[in-house]
Short mmCIF file of C-alpha atoms in Angstrom, two decimals:
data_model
loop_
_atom_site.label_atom_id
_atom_site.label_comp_id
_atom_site.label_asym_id
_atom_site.label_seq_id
_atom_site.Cartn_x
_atom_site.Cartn_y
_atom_site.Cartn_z
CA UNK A 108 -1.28 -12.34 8.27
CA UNK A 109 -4.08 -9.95 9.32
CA UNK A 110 -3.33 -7.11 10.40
CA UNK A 111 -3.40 -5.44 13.87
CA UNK A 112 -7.52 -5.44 13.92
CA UNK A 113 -7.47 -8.90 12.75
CA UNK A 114 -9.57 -8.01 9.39
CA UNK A 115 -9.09 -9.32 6.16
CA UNK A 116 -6.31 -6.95 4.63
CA UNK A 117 -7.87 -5.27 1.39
CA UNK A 118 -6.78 -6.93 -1.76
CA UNK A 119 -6.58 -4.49 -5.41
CA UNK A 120 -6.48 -5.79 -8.41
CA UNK A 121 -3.97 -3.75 -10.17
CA UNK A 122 -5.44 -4.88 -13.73
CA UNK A 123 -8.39 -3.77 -15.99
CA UNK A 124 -9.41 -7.63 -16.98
CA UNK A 125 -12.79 -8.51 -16.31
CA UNK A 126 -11.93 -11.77 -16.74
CA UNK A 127 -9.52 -11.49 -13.75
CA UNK A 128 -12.08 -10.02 -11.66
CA UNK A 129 -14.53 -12.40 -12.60
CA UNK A 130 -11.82 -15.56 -11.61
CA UNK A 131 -11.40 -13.64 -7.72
CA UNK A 132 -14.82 -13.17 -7.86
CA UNK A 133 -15.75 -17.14 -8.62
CA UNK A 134 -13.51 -18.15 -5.56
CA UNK A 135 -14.97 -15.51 -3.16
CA UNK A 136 -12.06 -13.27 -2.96
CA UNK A 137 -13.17 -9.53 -2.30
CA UNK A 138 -11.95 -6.68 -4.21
CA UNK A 139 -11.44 -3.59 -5.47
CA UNK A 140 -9.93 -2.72 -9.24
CA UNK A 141 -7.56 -0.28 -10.23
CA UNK A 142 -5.93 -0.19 -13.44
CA UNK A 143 -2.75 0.00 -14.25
CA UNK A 144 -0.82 1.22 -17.77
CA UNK A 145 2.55 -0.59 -17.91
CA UNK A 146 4.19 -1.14 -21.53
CA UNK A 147 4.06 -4.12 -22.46
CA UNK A 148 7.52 -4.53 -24.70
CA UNK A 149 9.81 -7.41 -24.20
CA UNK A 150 12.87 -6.95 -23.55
CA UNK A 151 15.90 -7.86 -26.10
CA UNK A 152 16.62 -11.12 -25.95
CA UNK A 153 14.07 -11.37 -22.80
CA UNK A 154 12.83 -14.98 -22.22
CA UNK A 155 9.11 -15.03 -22.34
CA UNK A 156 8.44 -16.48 -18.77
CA UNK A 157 10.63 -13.58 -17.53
CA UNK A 158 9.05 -11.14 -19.80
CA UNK A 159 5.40 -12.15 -18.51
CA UNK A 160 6.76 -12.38 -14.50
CA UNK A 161 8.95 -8.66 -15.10
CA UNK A 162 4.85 -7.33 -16.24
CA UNK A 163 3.02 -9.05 -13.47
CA UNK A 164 5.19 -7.04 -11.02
CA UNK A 165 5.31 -4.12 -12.49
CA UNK A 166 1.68 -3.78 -12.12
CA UNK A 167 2.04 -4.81 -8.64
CA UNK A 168 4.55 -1.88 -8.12
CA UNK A 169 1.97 -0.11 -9.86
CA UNK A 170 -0.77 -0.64 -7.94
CA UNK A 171 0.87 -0.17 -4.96
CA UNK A 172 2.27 3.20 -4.80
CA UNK A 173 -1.32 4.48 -5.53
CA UNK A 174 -3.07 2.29 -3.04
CA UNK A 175 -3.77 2.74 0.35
CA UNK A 176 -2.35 2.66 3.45
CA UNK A 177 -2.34 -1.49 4.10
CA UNK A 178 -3.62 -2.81 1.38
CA UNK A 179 -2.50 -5.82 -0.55
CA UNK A 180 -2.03 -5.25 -4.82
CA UNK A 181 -2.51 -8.27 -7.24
CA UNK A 182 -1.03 -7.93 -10.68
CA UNK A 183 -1.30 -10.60 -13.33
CA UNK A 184 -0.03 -10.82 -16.95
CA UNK A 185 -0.51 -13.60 -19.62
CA UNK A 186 0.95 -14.22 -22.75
CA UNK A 187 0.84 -16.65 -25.16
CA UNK A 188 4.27 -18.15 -26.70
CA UNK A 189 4.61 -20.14 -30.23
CA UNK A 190 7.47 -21.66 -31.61
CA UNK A 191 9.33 -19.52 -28.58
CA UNK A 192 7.76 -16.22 -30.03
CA UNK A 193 5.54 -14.28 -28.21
CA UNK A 194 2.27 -13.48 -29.28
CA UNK A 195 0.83 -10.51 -27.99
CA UNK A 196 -2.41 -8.62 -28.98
CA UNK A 197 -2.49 -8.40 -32.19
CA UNK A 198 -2.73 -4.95 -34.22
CA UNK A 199 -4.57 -5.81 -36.87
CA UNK A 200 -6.84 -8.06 -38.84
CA UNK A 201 -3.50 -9.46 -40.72
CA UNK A 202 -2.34 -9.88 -37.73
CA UNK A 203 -4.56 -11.52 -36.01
CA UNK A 204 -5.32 -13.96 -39.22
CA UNK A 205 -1.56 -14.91 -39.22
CA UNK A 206 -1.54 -15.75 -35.24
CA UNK A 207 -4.79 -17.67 -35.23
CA UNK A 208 -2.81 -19.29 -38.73
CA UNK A 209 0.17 -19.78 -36.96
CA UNK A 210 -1.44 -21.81 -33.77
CA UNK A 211 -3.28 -23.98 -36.16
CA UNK A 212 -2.88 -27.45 -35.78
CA UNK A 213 -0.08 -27.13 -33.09
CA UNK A 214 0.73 -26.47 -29.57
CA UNK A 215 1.55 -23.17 -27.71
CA UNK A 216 1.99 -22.48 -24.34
CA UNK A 217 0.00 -19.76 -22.06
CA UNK A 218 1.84 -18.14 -19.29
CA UNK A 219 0.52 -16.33 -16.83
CA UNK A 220 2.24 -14.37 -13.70
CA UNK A 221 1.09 -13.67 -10.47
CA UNK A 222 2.16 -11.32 -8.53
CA UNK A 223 0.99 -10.24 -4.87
CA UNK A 224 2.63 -7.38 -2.34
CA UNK A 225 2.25 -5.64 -0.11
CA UNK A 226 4.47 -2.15 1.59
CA UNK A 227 6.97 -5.44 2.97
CA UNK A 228 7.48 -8.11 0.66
CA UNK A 229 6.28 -9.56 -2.98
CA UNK A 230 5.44 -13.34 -3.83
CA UNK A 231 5.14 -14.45 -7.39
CA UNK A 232 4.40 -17.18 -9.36
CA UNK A 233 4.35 -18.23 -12.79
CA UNK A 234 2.26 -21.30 -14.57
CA UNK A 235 2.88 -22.54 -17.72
CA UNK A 236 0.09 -24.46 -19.62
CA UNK A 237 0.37 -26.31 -22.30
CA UNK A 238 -2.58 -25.70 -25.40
CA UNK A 239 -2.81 -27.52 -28.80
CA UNK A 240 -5.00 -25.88 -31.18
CA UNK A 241 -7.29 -28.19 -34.22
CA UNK A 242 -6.28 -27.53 -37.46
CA UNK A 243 -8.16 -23.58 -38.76
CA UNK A 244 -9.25 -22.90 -42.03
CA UNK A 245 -8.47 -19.58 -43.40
CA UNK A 246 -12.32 -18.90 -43.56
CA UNK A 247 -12.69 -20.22 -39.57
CA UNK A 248 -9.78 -17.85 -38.87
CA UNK A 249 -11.68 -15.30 -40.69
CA UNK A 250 -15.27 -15.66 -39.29
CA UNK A 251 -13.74 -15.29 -35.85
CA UNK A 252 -11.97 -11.96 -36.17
CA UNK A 253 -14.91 -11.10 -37.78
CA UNK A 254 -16.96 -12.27 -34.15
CA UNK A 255 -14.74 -9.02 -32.57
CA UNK A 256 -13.48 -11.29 -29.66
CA UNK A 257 -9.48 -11.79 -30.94
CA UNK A 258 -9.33 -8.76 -31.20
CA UNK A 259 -7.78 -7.65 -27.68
CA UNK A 260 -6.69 -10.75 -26.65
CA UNK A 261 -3.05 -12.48 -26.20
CA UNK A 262 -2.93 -14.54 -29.17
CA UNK A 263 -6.01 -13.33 -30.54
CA UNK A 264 -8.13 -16.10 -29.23
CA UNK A 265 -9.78 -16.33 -25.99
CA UNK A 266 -10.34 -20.60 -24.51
CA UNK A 267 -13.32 -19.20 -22.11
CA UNK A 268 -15.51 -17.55 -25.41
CA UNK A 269 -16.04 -18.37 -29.00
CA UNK A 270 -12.28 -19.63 -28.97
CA UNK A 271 -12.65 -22.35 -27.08
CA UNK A 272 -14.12 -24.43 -30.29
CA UNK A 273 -10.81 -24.04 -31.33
CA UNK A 274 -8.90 -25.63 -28.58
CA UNK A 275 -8.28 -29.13 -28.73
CA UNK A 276 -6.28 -30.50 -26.46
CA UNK A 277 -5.28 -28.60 -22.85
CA UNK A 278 -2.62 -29.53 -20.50
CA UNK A 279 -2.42 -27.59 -17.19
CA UNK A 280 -4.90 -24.91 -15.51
CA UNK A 281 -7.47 -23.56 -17.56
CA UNK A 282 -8.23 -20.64 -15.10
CA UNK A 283 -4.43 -19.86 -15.80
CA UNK A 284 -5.29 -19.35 -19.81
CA UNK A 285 -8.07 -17.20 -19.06
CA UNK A 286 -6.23 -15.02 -16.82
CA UNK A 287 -5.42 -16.45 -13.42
CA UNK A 288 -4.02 -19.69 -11.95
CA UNK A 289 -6.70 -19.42 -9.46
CA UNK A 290 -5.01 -22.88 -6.90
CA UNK A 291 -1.43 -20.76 -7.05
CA UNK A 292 -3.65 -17.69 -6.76
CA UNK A 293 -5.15 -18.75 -3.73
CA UNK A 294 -1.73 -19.66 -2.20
CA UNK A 295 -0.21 -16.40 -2.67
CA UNK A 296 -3.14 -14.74 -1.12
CA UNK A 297 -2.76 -16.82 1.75
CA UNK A 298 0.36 -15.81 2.49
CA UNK A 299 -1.07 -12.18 2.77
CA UNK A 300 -3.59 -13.22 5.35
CA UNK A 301 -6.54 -13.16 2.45
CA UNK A 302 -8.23 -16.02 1.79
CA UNK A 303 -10.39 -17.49 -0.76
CA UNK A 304 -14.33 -18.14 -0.17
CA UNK A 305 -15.19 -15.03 1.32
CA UNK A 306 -18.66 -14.62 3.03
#
């Protein structure tokens, strides 16, 4: 679907994750970035894959009604999910002890949303991967907050830095747990007359 000049629609990346960018980037999708602040509060009694698909297009929304005339928005949201309990960034070294404590030695699943749209219609799509973590000591825990990286990230870990000694076991897309399921990804953008290995 290109549009009446037959170019490439523009795509936006309604999100302020390099990592995202850097995912778009590897498969040769063109863009441009422009941030988004949505709260990011579940809902009571809100399931997480609907929590993290209700975010993904809210950014989308987002993005749209500030971009231009045209253009195609991308918004994306991942969270991770314990025991059925979400675990967002955390908000403090406690915090982010206990979560890195609490994934220790046991599975979690990352889910991340995708959502594309344009001034006509919105796909989404949501993938679910499955992570199991080696067992932590409280001093590895504590040598990587110290490291900075959990500090801003879902589950205070991150699979594609220092985290990813961590990770034992992974079931499912890895681009997904850094930020975006980049073979659904490509789909969606598809749809939108964008495609992927852009010269």
């Amino acid at each position: 679907m290109t549009d009446r000049s037959g170019e490439v629609p523009n795509l936006v990346l309604a999100s302020a994750s390099p990592r995202r960018l850097e995912l778009l980037q590897q498969i040769g999708v063109n863009c441009s970035v422009s941030p988004v602040d949505i709260p990011e509060i579940p809902g009571v009694g809100e399931l997480p894959q609907c929590f993290v698909e209700r975010l993904a297009r809210e950014k989308a929304r987002a993005g749209l009604a500030v971009a231009a005339e045209g253009a195609v928005v991308l918004g994306a949201d991942t969270v991770v999910v314990c025991d059925g309990r979400i675990l967002g960034k955390p908000v403090n070294r406690e915090d982010g002890l206990a979560m890195l404590q609490q994934l220790s030695g046991s599975e979690h699943q990352v889910m991340t949303a995708v959502a594309v749209t344009n001034r006509e219609r919105m796909l989404t799509e949501v993938v679910t991967t499955d992570v199991r973590f080696q067992i932590l000591s409280l001093a590895q825990c504590e040598q990587y907050w110290a490291s900075g990286e959990p500090c801003d990230k879902a589950g205070a870990y991150a699979i594609q830095g220092l985290g990813a000694v961590f990770v034992a076991n992974i079931k499912g897309s890895y681009s997904a747990v850094v930020g975006l399921p980049l073979m659904e990804t490509a789909v969606l953008l598809d749809a939108f007359g964008i495609p992927v290995w852009q010269v």
